[in-house]
Short mmCIF file of C-alpha atoms in Angstrom, two decimals:
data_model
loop_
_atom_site.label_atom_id
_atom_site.label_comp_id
_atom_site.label_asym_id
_atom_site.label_seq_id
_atom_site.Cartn_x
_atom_site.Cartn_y
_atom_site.Cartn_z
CA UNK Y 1 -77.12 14.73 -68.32
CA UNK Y 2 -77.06 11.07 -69.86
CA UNK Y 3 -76.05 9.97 -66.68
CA UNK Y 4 -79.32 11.45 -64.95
CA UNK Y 5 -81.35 10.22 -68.08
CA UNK Y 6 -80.47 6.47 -67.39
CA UNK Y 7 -81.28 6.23 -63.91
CA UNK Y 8 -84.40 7.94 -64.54
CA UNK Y 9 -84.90 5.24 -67.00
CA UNK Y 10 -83.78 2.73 -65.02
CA UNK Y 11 -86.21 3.89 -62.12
CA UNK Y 12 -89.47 4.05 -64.46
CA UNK Y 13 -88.45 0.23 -65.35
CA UNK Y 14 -88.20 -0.48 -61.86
CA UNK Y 15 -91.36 0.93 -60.94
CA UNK Y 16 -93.44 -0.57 -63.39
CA UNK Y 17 -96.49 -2.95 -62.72
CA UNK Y 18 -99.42 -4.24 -64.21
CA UNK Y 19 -102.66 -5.34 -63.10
CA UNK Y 20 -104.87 -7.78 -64.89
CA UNK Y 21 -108.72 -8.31 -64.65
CA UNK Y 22 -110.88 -11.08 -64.84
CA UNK Y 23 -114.20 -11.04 -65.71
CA UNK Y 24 -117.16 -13.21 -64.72
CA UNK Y 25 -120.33 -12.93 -66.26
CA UNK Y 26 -123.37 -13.46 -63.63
CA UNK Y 27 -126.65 -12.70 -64.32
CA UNK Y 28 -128.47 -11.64 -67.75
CA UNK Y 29 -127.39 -7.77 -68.25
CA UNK Y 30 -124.82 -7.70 -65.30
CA UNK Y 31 -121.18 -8.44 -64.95
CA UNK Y 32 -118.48 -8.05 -62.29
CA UNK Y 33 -114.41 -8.17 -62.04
CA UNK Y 34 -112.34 -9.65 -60.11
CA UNK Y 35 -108.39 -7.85 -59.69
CA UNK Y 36 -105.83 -9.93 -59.81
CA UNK Y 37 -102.15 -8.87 -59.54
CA UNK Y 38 -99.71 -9.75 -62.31
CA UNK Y 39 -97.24 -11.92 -61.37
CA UNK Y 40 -94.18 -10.47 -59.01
CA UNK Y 41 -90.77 -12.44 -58.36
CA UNK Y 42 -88.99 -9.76 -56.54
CA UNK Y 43 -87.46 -11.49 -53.36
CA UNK Y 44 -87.57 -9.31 -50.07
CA UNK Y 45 -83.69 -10.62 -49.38
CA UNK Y 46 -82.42 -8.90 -46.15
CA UNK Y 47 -84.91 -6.46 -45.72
CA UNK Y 48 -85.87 -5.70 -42.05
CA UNK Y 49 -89.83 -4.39 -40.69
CA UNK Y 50 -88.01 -0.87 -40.13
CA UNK Y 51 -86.83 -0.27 -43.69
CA UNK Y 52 -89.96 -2.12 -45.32
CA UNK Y 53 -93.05 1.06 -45.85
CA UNK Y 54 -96.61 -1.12 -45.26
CA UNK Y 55 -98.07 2.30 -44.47
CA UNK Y 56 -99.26 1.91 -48.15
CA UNK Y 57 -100.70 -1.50 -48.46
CA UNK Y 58 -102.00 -0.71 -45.22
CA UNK Y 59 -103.69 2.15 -46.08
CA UNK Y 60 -105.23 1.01 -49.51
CA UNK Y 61 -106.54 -2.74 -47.45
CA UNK Y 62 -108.52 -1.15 -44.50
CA UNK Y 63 -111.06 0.64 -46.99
CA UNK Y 64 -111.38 -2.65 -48.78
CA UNK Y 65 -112.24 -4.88 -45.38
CA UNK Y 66 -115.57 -5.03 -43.54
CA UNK Y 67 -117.28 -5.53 -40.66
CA UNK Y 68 -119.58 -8.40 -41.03
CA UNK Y 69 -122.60 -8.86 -37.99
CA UNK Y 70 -124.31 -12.07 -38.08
CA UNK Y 71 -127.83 -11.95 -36.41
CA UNK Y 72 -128.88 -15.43 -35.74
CA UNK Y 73 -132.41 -16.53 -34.31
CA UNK Y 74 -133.25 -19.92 -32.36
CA UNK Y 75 -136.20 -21.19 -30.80
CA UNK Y 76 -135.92 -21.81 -26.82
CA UNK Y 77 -137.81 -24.73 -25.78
CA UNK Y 78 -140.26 -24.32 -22.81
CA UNK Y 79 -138.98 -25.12 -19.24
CA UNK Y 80 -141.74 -27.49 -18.04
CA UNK Y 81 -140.84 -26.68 -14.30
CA UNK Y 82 -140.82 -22.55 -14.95
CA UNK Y 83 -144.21 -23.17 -16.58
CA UNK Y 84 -145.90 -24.86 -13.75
CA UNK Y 85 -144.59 -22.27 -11.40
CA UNK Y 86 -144.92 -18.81 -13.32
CA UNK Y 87 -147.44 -19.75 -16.38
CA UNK Y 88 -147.17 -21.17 -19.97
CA UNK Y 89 -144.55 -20.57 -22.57
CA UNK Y 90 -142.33 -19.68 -19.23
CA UNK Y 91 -138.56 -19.87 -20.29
CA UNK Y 92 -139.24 -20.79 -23.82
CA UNK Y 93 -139.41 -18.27 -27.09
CA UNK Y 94 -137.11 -17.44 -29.44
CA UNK Y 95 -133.66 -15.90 -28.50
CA UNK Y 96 -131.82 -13.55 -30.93
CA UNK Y 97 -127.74 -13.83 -31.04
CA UNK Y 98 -125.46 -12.09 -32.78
CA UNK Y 99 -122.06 -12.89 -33.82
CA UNK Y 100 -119.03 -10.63 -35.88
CA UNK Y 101 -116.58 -11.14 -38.10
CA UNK Y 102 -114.29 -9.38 -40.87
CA UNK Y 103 -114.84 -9.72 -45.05
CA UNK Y 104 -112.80 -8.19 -48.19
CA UNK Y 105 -114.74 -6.57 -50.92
CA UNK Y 106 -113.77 -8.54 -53.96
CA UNK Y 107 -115.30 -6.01 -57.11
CA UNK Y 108 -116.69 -2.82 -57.18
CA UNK Y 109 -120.19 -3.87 -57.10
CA UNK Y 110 -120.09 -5.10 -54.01
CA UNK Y 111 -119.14 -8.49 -54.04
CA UNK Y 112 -117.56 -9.61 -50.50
CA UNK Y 113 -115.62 -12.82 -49.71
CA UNK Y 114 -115.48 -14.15 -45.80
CA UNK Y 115 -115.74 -16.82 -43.99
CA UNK Y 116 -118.38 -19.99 -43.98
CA UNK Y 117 -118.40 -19.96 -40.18
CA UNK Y 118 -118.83 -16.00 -39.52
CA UNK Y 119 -122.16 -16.25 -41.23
CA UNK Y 120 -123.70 -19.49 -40.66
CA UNK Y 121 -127.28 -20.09 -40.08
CA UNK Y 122 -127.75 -15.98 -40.52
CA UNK Y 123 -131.42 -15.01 -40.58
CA UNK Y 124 -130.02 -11.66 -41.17
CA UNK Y 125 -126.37 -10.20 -42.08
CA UNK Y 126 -125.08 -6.49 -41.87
CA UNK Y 127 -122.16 -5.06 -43.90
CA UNK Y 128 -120.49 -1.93 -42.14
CA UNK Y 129 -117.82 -0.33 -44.83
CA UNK Y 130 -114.79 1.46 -43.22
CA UNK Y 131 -116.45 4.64 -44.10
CA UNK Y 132 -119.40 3.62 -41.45
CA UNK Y 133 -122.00 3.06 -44.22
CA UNK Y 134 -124.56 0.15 -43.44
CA UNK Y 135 -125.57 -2.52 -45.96
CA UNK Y 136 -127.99 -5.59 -45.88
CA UNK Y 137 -126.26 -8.26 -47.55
CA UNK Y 138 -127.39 -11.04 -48.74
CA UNK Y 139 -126.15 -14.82 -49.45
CA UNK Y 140 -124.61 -15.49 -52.98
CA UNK Y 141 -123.28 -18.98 -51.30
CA UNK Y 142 -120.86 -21.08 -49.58
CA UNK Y 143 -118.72 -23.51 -49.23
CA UNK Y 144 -118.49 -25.17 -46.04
CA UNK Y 145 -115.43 -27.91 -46.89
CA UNK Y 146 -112.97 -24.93 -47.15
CA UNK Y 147 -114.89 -22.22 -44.78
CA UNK Y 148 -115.68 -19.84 -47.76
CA UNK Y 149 -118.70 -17.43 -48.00
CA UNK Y 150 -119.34 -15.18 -51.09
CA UNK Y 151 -121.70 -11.92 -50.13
CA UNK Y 152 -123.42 -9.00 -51.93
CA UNK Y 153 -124.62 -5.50 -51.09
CA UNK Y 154 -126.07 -3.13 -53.29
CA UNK Y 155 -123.85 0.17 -52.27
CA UNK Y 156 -124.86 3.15 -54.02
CA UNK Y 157 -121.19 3.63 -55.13
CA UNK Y 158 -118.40 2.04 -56.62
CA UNK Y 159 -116.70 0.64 -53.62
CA UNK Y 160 -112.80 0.07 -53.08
CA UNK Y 161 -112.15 -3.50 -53.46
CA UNK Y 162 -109.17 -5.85 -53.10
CA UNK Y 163 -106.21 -7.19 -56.07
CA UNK Y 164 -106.24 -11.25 -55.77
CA UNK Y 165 -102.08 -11.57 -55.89
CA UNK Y 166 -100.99 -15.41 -56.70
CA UNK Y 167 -100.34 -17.23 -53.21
CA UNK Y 168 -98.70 -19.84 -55.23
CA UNK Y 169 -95.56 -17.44 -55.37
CA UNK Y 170 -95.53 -16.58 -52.06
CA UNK Y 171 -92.34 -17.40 -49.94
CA UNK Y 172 -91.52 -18.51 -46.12
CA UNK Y 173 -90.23 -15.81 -44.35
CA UNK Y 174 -91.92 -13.00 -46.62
CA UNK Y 175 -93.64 -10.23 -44.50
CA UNK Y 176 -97.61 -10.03 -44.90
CA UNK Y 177 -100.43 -7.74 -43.07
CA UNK Y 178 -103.76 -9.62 -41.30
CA UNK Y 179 -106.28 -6.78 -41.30
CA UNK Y 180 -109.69 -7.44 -39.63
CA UNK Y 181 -111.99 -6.21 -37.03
CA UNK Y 182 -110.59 -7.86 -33.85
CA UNK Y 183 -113.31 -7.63 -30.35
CA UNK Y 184 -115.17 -5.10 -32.69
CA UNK Y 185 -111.78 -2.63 -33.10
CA UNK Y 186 -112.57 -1.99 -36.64
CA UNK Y 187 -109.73 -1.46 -39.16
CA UNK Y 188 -107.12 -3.03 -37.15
CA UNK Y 189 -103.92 -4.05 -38.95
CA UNK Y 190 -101.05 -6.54 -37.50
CA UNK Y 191 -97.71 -7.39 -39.42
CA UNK Y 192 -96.14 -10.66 -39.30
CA UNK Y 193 -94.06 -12.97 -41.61
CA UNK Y 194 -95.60 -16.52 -43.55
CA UNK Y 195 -94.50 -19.08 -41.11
CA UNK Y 196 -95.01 -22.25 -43.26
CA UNK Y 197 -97.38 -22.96 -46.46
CA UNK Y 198 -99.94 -25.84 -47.08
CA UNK Y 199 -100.71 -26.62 -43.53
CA UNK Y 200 -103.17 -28.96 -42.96
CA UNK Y 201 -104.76 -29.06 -39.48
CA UNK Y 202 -107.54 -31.52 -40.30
CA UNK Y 203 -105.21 -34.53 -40.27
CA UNK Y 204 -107.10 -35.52 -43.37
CA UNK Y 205 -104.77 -34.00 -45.99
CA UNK Y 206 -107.49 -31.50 -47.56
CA UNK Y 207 -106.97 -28.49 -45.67
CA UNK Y 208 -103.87 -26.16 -47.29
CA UNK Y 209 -103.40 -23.06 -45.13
CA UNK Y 210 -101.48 -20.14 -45.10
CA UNK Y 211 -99.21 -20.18 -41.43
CA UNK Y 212 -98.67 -16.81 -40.30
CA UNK Y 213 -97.28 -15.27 -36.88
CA UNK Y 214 -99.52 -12.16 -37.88
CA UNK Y 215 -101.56 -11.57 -34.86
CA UNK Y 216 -104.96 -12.62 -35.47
CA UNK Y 217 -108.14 -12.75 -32.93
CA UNK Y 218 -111.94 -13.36 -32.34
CA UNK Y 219 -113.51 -10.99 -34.85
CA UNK Y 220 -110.79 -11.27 -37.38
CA UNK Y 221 -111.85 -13.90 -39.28
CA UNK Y 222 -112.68 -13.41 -42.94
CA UNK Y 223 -110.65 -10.93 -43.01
CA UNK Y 224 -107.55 -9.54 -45.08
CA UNK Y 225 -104.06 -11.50 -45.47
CA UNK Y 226 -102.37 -9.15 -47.94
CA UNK Y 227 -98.69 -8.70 -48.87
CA UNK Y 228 -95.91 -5.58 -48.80
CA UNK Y 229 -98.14 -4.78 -51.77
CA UNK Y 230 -101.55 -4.82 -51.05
CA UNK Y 231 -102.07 -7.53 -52.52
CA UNK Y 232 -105.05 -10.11 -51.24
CA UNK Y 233 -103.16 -13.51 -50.70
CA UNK Y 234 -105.51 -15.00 -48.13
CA UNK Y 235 -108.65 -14.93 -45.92
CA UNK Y 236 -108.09 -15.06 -42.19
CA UNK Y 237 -109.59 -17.65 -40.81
CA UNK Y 238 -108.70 -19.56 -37.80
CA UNK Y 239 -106.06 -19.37 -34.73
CA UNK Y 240 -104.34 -22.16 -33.04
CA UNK Y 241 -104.80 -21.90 -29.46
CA UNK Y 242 -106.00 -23.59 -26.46
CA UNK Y 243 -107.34 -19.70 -24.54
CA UNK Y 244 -108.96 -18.15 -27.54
CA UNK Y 245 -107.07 -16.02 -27.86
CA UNK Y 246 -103.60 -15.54 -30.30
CA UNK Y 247 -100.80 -17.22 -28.93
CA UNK Y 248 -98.44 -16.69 -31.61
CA UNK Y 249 -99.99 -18.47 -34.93
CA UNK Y 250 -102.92 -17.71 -37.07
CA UNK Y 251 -103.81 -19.33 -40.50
CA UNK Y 252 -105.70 -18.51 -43.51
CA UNK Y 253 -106.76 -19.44 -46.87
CA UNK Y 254 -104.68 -19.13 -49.68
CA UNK Y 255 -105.88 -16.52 -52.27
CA UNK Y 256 -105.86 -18.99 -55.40
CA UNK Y 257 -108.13 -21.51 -53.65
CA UNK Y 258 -110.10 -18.72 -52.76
CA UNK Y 259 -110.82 -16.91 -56.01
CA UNK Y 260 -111.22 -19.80 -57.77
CA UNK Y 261 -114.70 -21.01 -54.83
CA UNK Y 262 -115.30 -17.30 -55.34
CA UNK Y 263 -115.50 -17.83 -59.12
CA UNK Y 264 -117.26 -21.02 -59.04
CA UNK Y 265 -120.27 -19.46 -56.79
CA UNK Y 266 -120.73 -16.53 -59.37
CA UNK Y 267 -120.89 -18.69 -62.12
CA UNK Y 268 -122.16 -21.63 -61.75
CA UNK Y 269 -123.95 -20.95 -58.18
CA UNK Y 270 -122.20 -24.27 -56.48
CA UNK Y 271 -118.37 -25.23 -56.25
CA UNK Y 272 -116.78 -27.67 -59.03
CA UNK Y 273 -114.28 -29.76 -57.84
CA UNK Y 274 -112.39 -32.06 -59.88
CA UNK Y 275 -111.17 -34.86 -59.03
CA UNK Y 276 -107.65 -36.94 -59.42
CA UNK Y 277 -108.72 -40.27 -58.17
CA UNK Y 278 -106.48 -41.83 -55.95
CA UNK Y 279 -105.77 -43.23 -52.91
CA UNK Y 280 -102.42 -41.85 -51.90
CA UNK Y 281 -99.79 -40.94 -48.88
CA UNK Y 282 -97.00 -39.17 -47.69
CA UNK Y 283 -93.38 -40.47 -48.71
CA UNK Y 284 -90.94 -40.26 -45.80
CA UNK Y 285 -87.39 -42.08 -44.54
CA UNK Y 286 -89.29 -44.87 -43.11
CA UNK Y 287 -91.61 -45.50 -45.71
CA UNK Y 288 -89.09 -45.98 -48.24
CA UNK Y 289 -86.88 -48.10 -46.81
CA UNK Y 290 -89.73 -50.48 -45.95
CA UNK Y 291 -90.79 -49.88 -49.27
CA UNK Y 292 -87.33 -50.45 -50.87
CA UNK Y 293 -86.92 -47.52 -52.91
CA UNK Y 294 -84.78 -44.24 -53.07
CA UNK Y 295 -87.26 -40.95 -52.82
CA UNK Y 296 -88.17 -40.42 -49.11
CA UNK Y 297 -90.58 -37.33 -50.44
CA UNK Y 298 -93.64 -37.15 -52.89
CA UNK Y 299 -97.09 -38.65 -52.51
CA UNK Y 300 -97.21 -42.77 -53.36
CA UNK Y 301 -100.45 -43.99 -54.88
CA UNK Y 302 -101.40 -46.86 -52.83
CA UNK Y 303 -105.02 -47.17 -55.20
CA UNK Y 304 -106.88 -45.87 -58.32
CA UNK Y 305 -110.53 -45.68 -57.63
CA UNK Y 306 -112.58 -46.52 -60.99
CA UNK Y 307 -114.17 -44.22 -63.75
CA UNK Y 308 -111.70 -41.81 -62.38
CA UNK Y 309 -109.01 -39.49 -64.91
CA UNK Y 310 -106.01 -41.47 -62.70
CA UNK Y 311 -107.66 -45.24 -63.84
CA UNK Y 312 -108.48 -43.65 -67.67
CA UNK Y 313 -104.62 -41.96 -67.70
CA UNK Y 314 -102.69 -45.08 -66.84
CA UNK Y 315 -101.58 -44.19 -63.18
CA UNK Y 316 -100.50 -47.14 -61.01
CA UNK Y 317 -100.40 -48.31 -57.54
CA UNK Y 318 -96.32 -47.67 -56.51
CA UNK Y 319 -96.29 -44.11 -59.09
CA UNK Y 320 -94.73 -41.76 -56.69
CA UNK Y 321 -96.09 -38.55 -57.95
CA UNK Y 322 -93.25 -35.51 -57.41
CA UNK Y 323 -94.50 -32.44 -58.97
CA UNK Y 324 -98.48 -31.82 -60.78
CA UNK Y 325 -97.82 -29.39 -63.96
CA UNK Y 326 -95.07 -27.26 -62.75
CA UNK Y 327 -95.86 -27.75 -58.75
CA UNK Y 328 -93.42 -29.25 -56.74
CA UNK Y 329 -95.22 -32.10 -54.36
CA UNK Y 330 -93.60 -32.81 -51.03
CA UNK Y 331 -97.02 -33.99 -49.27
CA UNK Y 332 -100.53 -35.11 -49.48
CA UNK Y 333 -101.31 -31.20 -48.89
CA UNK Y 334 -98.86 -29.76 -51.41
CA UNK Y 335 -101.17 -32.48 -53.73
CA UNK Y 336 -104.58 -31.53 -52.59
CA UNK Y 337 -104.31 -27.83 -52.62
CA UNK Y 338 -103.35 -27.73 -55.70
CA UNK Y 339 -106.08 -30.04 -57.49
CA UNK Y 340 -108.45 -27.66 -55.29
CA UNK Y 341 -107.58 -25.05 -57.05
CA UNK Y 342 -108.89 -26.86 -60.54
CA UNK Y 343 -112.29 -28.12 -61.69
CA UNK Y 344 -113.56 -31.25 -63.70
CA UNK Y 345 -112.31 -31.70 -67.13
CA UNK Y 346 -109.34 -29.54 -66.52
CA UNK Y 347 -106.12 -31.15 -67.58
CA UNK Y 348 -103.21 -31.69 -65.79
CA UNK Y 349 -99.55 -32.92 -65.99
CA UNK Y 350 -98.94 -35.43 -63.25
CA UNK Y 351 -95.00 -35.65 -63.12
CA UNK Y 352 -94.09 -39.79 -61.36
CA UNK Y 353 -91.49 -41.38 -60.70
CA UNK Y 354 -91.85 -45.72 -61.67
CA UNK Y 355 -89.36 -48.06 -62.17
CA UNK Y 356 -86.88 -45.19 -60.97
CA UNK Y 357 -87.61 -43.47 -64.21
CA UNK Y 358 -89.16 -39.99 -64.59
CA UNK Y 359 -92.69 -40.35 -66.31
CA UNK Y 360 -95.16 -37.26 -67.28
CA UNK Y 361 -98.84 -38.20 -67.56
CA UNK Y 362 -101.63 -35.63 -68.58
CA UNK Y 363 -104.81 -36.42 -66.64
CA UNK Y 364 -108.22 -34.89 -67.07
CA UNK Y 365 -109.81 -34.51 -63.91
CA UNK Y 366 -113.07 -36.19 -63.20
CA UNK Y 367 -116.16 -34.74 -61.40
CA UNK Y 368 -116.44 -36.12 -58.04
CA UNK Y 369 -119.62 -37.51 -58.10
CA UNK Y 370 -118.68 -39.82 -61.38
CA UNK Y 371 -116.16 -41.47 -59.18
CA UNK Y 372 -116.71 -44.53 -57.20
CA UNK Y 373 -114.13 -45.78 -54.43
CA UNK Y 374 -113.70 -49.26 -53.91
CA UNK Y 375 -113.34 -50.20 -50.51
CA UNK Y 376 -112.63 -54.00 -49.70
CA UNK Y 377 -115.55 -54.75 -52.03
CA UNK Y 378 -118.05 -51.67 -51.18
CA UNK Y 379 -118.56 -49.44 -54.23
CA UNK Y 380 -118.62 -45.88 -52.28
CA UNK Y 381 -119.94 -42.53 -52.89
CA UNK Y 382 -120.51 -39.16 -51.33
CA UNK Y 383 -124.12 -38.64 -50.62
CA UNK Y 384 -126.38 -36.10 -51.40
CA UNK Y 385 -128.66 -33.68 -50.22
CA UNK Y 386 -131.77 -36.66 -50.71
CA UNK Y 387 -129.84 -39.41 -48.93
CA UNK Y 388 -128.85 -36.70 -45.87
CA UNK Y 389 -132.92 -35.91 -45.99
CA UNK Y 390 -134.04 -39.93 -45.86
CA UNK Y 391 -131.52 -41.48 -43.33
CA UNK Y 392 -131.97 -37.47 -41.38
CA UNK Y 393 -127.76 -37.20 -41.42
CA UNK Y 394 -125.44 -34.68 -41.96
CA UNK Y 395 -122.53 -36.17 -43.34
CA UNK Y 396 -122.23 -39.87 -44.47
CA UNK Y 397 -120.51 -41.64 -47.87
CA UNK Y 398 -123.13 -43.91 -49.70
CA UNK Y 399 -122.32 -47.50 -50.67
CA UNK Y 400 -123.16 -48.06 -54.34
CA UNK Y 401 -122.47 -51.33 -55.23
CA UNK Y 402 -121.30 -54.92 -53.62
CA UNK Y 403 -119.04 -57.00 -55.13
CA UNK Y 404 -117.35 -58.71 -51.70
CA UNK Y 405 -118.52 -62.54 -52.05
CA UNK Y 406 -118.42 -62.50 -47.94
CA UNK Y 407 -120.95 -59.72 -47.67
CA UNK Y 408 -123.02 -61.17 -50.66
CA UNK Y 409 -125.77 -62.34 -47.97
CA UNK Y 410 -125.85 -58.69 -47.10
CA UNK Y 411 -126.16 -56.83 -49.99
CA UNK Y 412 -130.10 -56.41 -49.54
CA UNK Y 413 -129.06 -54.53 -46.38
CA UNK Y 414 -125.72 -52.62 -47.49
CA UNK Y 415 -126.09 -51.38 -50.54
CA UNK Y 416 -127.61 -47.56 -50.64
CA UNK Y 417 -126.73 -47.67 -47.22
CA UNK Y 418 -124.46 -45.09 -45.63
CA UNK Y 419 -121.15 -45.44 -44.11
CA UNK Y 420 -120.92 -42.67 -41.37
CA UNK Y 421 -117.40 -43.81 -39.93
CA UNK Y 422 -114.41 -45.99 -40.14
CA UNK Y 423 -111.68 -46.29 -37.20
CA UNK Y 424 -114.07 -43.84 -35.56
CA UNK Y 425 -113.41 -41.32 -37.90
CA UNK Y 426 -116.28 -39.59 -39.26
CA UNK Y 427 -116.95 -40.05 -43.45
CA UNK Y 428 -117.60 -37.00 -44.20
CA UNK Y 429 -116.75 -37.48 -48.00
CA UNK Y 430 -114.88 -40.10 -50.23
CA UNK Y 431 -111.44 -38.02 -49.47
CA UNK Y 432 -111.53 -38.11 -45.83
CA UNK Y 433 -112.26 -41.64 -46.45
CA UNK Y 434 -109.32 -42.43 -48.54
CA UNK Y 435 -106.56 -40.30 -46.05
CA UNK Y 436 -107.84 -42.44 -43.47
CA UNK Y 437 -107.56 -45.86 -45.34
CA UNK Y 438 -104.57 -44.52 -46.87
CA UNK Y 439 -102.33 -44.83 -43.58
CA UNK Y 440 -103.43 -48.39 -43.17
CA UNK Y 441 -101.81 -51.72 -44.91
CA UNK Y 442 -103.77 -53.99 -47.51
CA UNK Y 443 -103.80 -56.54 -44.42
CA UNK Y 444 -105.38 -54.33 -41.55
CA UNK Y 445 -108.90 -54.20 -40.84
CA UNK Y 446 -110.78 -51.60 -40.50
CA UNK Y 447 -113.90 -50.68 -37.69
CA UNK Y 448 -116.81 -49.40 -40.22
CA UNK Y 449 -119.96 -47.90 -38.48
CA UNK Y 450 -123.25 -47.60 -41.13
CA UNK Y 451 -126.94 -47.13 -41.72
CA UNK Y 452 -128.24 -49.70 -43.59
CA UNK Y 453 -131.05 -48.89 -46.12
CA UNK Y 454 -133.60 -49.95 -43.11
CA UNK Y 455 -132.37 -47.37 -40.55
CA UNK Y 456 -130.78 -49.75 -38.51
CA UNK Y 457 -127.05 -49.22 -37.10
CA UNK Y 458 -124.41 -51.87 -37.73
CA UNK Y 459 -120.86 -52.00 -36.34
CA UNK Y 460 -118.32 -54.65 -38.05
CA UNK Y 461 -114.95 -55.23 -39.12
CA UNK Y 462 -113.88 -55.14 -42.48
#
């Protein structure tokens, strides 16, 4: 009898879990909650897809993901030839598309989380729930840089939603389920394993994905990455492949970068990104034997732009950074998802190596727009919404301030202008700017392309 009273001890301890909330106060008089798991460590060691049951985290994820339709209207310009011929306005008109996708409901009240790109320039967007119910959703916001869109229906019930689990503690080689609504097959679920974390596919070290051999296709983005327990541990978002169709990879968003967007557009109605300040790349073999030292891993700060946390903390040019709190940091994208995951004033522990000892530096992270990056004597900024509207650009960083004596005789010209590319790269923002610059040395030149504060287009060498 006290044998059969331990193990059923043993197996109520085993069994255990706990779920923690988080709450998020929107508007005056309303609330909403987002689930997120509690920490799990258990390791899946030499378990097999036969003996592993997803019926249940499949089961509980398909009421949770939608089917998101994305009606879309553009005006067709007349057809001068068609008019002649068959009468005005022949040809032209407006022309209605409509595009699908997947999304997760994140709280009860109908908050959903998909993709930037599977409801861009919407004049109208449907929710279908798994139970076939139709909603009108509307906007809450976006964020384009990292493909995230946050939704909202009014349901008139509580509505299953997703647990946010910690992607942090997710492992290579640790089986996951994609669940989305593939070529319009609603509540279709694939299995696969994480085949590699913090990819970056944009060459320009801010993207951190999820790699998964999960089989994801057209349709299935925004939907569902969730683990052996349900829990939400990325969005689906994009495939590699040269057909279309999946050919054997599929990537999405990790679930801490995502919650914490999510978070940012219910409370403060934009994202808040803080910012380390540096100009920084990848350690490898070659790099440090040119360089002369040991560590052939890490991320080596090559520059510390001004006002930035990095300048007012004491970081150097030559710090090899190694871990950020209690992150490990192998590469640029180890670095970059992890400060995405943070917002201004939040202080971190940047763990260097200099002078082949092992320094810890706390560094409160600065807003982005405070921070201006110094390049060969151009003060640069990103640009906003204004400076897009005046030059009529989309993307663009601004330059601030002059203080090259050799473009002196130009400063009437450059400064407030825009930068739109360097090495034919296009600036997007001050970090693509600095991953580019960051694989050159101090003695290379670089092509610039800009708009000067006249609207004229200059090409040089700096």
């Amino acid at each position: 009898m006290k044998k059969f009273a331990s193990l059923f001890f043993v197996s109520l301890l085993s069994g255990a879990t706990t779920l923690g909330a988080y709450k998020l106060f929107m508007e005056e008089g309303s609330s909403s909650k987002l689930s997120i798991a509690s920490s799990n460590y258990a390791k899946n060691v030499g378990l097999t897809a036969e003996n592993i049951d997803f019926t249940t985290a499949a089961e509980n994820t398909v009421h949770t993901v939608v089917h998101v339709k994305n009606v879309s209207v553009s005006n067709i310009p007349n057809n001068p030839m068609l008019e002649f011929f068959y009468g005005s306005r022949a040809g032209g008109g407006q022309q209605t598309q409509v595009g699908t996708g997947s999304g997760v409901i994140i709280s009860e009240d109908g908050y959903i989380v998909t993709n930037n790109h599977v409801v861009k320039d919407a004049t109208e967007l449907e929710i279908t729930l798994n139970n076939n119910k139709t909603y009108k959703a509307k906007l809450v916001g976006t964020d384009s840089k990292m493909d995230i869109a946050l939704l909202k229906i009014d349901a008139d019930e509580k509505l299953p939603y997703a647990t946010f689990g910690d992607s942090d503690n997710l492992k290579v080689g640790e089986w996951v389920l994609a669940v989305g609504n593939p070529y319009n097959l609603t509540s279709t679920v694939t299995a696969g394993i994480v085949s590699a974390k913090a990819r970056d596919l944009s060459n320009n070290g801010i993207q951190s994905f999820i790699q998964t051999d999960a089989a994801v296709n057209p349709g299935n983005s925004g939907g569902a990455l969730v683990n052996t327990r349900g829990e939400l541990i990325g969005i689906n978002t994009m495939i590699s492949s040269q057909t279309g169709s999946y050919v054997g990879y599929s990537f999405a968003i990790p679930s801490n970068l995502t919650r914490k967007i999510v978070e940012d557009l219910m409370e403060y109605g934009n994202v808040q990104r803080g910012i380390l300040g540096i100009e920084a790349g990848e350690l490898n073999s070659a790099t440090a034997k040119e360089l002369g030292i040991k560590q052939s891993t890490g991320v080596l700060v090559n520059k510390v732009s001004k006002n930035s946390g990095a300048e007012k903390a004491g970081l150097k040019k030559g710090d090899i950074i190694q871990k950020l709190d209690d992150k490990s940091i192998m590469t640029f994208a180890d670095l970059t998802s992890y400060i995405n995951t943070k917002r201004p004033n939040d202080e971190i522990k940047v763990g260097i190596i200099r002078d082949e000892k092992n320094i810890t530096i706390p560094v409160k992270l600065t807003k982005k727009e405070l921070i201006n990056y110094d390049l060969k004597g151009l003060e640069l900024a990103d640009i906003d919404n204004g400076d897009m509207k005046k030059f009529n650009i989309k993307y663009g960083v601004k330059i601030e301030n002059i203080t090259n004596d050799e473009l002196s005789g130009y400063a009437d010209q450059l400064k407030g202008g825009v930068i739109l590319s360097i090495d034919n790269v296009k600036a997007t923002d001050i970090e693509t700017v600095t991953k580019v610059l960051s694989k050159k040395s101090e003695n290379q030149r670089s092509q610039i392309e800009l708009i000067t504060v006249n609207g004229q287009i200059l090409r040089f060498l700096l």
